[in-house]
CSV table of C-alpha atoms in Angstrom, one decimal:
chain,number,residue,atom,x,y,z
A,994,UNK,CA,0.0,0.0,0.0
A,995,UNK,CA,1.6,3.5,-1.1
A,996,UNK,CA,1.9,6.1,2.0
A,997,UNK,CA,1.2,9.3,1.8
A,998,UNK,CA,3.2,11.9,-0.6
A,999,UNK,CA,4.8,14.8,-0.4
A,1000,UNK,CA,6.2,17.5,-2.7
A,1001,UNK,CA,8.7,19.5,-2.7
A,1002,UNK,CA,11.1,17.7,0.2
A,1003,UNK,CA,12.6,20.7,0.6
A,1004,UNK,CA,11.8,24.6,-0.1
A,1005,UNK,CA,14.2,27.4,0.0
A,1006,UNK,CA,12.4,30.7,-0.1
A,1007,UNK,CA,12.8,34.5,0.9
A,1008,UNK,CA,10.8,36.2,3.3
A,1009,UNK,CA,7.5,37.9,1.9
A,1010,UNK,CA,7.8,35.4,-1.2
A,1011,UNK,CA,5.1,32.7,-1.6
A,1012,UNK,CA,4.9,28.7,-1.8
A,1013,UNK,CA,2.7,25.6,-2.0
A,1014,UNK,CA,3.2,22.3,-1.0
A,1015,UNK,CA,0.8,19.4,-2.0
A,1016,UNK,CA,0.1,16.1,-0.3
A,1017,UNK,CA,-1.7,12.9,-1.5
A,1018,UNK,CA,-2.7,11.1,1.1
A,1019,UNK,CA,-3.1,7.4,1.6
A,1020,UNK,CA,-5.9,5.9,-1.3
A,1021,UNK,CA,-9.4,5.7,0.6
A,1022,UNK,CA,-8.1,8.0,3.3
A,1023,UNK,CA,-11.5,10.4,4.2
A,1024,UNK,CA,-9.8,12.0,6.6
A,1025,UNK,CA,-6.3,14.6,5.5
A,1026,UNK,CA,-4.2,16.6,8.0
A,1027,UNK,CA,-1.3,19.3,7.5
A,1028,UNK,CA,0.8,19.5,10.5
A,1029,UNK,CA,3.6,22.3,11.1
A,1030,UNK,CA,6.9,20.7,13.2
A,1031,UNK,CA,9.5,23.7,14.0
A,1032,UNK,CA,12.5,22.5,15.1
A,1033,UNK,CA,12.5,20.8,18.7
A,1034,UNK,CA,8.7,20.8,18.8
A,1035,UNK,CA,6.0,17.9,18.4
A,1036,UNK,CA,3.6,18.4,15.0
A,1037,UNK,CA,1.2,21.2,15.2
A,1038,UNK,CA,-2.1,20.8,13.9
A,1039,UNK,CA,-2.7,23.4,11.2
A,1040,UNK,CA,-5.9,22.0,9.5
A,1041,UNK,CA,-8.2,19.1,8.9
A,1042,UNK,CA,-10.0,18.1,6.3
A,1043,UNK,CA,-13.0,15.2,6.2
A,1044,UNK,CA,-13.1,14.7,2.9
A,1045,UNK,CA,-13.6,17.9,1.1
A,1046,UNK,CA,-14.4,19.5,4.0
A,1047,UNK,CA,-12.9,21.7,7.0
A,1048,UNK,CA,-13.3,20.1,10.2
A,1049,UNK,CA,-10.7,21.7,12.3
A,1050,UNK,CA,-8.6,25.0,11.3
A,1051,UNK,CA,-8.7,27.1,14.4
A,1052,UNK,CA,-4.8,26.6,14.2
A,1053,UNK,CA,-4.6,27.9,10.7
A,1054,UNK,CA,-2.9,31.1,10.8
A,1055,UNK,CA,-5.6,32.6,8.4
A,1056,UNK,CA,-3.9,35.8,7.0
A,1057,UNK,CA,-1.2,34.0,4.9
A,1058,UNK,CA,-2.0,30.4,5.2
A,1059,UNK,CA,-4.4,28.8,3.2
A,1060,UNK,CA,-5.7,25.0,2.1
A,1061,UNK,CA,-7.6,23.0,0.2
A,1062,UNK,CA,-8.4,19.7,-0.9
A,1063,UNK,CA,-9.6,19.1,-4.3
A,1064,UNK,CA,-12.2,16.6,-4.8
A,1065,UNK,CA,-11.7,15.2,-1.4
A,1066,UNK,CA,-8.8,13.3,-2.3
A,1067,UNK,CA,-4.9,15.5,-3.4
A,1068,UNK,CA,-4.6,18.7,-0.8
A,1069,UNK,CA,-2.8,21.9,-1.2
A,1070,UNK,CA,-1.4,24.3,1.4
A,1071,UNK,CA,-0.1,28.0,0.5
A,1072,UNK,CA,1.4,30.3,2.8
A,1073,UNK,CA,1.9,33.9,1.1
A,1074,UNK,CA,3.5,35.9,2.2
A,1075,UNK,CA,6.4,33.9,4.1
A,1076,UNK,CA,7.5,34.9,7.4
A,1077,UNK,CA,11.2,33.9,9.1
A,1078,UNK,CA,9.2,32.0,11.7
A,1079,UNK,CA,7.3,29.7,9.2
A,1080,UNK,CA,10.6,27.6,8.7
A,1081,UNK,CA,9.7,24.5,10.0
A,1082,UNK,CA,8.7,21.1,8.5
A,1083,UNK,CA,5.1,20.7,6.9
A,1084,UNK,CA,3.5,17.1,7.3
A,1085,UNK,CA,0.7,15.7,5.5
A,1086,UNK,CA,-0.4,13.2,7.5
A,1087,UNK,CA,-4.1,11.0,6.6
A,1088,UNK,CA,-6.8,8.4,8.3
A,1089,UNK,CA,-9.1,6.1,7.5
A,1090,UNK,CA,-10.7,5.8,10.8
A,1091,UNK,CA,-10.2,8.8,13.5
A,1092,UNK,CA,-7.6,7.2,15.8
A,1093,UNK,CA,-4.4,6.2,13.6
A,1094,UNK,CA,-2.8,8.9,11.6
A,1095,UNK,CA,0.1,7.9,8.9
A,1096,UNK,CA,2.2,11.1,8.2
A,1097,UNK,CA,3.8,11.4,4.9
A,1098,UNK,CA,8.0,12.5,4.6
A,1099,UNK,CA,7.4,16.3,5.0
A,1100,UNK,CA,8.5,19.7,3.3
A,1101,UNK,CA,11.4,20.9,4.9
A,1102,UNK,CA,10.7,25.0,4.4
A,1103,UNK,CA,13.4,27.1,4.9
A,1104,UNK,CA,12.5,31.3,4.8
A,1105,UNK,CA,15.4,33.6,4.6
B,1211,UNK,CA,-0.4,25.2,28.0
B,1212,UNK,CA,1.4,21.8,27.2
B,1213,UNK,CA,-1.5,19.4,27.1
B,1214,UNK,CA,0.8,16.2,26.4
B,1215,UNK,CA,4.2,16.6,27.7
B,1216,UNK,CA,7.8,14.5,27.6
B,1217,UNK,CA,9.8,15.5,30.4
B,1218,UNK,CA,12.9,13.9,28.9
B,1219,UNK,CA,14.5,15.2,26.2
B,1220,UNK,CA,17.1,12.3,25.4
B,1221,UNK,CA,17.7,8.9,26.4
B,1222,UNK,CA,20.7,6.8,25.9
B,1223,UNK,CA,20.1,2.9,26.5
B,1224,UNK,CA,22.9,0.1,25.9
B,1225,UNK,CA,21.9,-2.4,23.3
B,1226,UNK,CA,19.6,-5.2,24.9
B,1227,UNK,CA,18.3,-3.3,27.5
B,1228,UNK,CA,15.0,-1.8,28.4
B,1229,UNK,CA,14.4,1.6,27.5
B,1230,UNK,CA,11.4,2.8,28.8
B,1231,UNK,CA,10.3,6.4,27.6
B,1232,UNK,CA,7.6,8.1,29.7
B,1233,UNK,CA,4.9,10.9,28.8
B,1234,UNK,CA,2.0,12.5,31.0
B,1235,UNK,CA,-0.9,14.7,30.0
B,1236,UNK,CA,-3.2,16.7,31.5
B,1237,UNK,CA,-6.5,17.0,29.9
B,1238,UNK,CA,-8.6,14.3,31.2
B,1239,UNK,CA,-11.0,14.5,27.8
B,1240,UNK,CA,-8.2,12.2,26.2
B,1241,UNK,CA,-9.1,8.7,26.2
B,1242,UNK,CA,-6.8,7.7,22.7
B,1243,UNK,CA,-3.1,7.6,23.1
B,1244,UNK,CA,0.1,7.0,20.0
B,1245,UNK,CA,3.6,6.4,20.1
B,1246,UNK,CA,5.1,7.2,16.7
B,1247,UNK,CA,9.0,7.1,16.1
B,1248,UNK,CA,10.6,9.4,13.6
B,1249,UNK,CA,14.2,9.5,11.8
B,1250,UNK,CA,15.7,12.2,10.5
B,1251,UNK,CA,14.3,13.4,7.4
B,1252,UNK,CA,11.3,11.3,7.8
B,1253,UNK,CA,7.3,11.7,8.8
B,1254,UNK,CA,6.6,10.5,11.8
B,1255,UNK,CA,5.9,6.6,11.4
B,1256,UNK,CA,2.7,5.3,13.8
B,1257,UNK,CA,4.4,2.4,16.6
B,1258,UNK,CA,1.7,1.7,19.1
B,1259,UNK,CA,-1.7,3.2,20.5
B,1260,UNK,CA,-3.8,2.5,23.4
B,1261,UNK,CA,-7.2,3.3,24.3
B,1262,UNK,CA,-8.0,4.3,27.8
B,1263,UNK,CA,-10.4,1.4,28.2
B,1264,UNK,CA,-6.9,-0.9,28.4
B,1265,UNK,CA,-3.9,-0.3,30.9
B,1266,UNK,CA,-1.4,-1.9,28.6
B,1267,UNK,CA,-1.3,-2.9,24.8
B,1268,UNK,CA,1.9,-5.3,23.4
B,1269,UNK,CA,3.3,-5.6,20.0
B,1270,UNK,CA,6.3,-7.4,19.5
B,1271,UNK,CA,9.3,-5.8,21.7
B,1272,UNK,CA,7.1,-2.2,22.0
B,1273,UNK,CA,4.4,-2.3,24.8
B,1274,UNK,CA,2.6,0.5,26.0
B,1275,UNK,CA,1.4,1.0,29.5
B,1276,UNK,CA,-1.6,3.7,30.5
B,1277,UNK,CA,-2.1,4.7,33.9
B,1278,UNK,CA,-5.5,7.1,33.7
B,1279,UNK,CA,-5.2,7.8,37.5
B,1280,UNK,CA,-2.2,9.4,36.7
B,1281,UNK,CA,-2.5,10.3,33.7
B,1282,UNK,CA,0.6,8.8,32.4
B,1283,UNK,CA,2.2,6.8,30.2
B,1284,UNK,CA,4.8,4.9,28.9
B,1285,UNK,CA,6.6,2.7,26.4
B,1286,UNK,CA,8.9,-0.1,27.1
B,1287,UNK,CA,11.5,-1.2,24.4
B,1288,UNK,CA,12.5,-4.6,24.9
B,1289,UNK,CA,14.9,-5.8,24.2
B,1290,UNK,CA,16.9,-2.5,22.7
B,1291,UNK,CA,18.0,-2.4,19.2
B,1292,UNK,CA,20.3,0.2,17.0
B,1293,UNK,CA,17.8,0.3,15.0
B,1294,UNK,CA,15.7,1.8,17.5
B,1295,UNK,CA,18.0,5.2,17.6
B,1296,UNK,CA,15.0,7.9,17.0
B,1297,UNK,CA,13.0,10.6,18.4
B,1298,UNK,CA,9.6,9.0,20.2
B,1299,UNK,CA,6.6,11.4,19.9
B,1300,UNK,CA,3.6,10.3,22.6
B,1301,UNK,CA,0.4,11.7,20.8
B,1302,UNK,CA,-3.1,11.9,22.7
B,1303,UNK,CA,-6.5,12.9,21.4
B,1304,UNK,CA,-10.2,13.1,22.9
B,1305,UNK,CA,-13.3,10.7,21.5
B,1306,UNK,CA,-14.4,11.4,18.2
B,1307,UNK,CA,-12.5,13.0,15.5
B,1308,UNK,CA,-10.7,15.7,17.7
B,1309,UNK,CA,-6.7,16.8,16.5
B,1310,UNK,CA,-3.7,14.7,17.7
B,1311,UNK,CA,-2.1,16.6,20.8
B,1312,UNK,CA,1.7,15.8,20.6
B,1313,UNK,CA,4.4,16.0,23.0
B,1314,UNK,CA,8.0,17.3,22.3
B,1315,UNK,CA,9.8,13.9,21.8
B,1316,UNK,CA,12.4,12.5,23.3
B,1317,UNK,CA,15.6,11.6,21.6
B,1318,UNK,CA,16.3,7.7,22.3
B,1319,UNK,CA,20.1,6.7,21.2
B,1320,UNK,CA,20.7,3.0,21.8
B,1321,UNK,CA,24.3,2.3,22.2
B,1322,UNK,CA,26.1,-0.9,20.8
């Protein structure tokens, strides 16, 4: 069974510049995550999705960071316009049932 | 407000020995608890979960012990492998589809 992908592994970017990173979670998967990991830190949840739909972004910093998930399945998150302190990792992470979560390899974002 | 929290930053462990990594939390809503393990440049990979109905769950050399009155738990490694050099995130969420809460990790080296 193929986990969940990631693209880009890594992102090098200046500050006020923009960037995407997509995630295709595992096949069946209803339920889609994006997590943000900053160095010496435990995943953060940024946003959920069931399905198509947004069940959790209260964690979502709304004014530059956005998300979607198309068709319920491939998901999208934007951040624009970078800030220093959004270098961190950003995991995809997806479920089939509520409990167990399988994270993808995550986008190492780097914002000078 | 640290709702899940690893006191222990790092733990080094000889090769065949018992490493036991611990984690407490403090909102009794949780009743779901992960382990997940995670190398360097890598998602976080799911190890073991328990639910609070159960005190202790085994798979393999990884069991997980859950102490509600105390709200803490922990994960024994036994025996110790090289392999098992990582970073252990404990992960806790409430019923229902509710956000994973994750500690900090803790940084196991296992020594040969």
């Amino acid at each position: 069974e193929a986990g969940v992908a990631q693209s880009p592994r890594y992102k090098i970017i200046e500050k006020r510049q923009s960037v995407a990173f997509w995630c295709n979670p595992i096949s069946g998967h209803a339920t889609l995550y994006w997590y943000q990991q900053i160095l010496g830190q435990g995943p953060k949840l940024l946003i959920q999705f069931q399905n198509n739909g947004v069940v959790d972004d209260s964690q979502l910093p709304k004014d530059r960071f956005s998300a979607e998930r198309l068709k319920g399945v491939d998901s999208t998150l934007k951040i624009q316009p970078a800030k220093l302190e959004d270098s961190a990792v950003y995991l995809c992470a997806s479920s089939e049932m509520w409990e167990t979560q399988y994270f993808g390899p995550g986008t190492r974002l780097l914002v000078l | 407000d640290q709702q899940v929290k690893q006191n222990s930053p790092s733990l080094s462990v000889q090769e065949g020995r018992i490493s036991i990594l611990n984690c407490d939390y403090t909102n009794s809503m949780f009743d779901y608890f992960l382990w997940y393990k995670k190398y360097p440049a890598e998602g976080p990979t799911f190890l073991i979960s328990i639910s609070s109905i159960k005190d202790k769950n085994e798979d393999g050399r990884f069991t997980v012990f859950l102490n509600k009155s105390a709200k803490h738990l922990s994960l024994h490694i036994v025996p110790s492998q090289p392999g098992d050099s990582a970073v252990y995130f404990c992960a806790a969420s409430a019923r229902g589809n509710t956000p994973l809460v994750f500690g900090k990790g803790t940084r196991l080296s296992v020594i040969a």
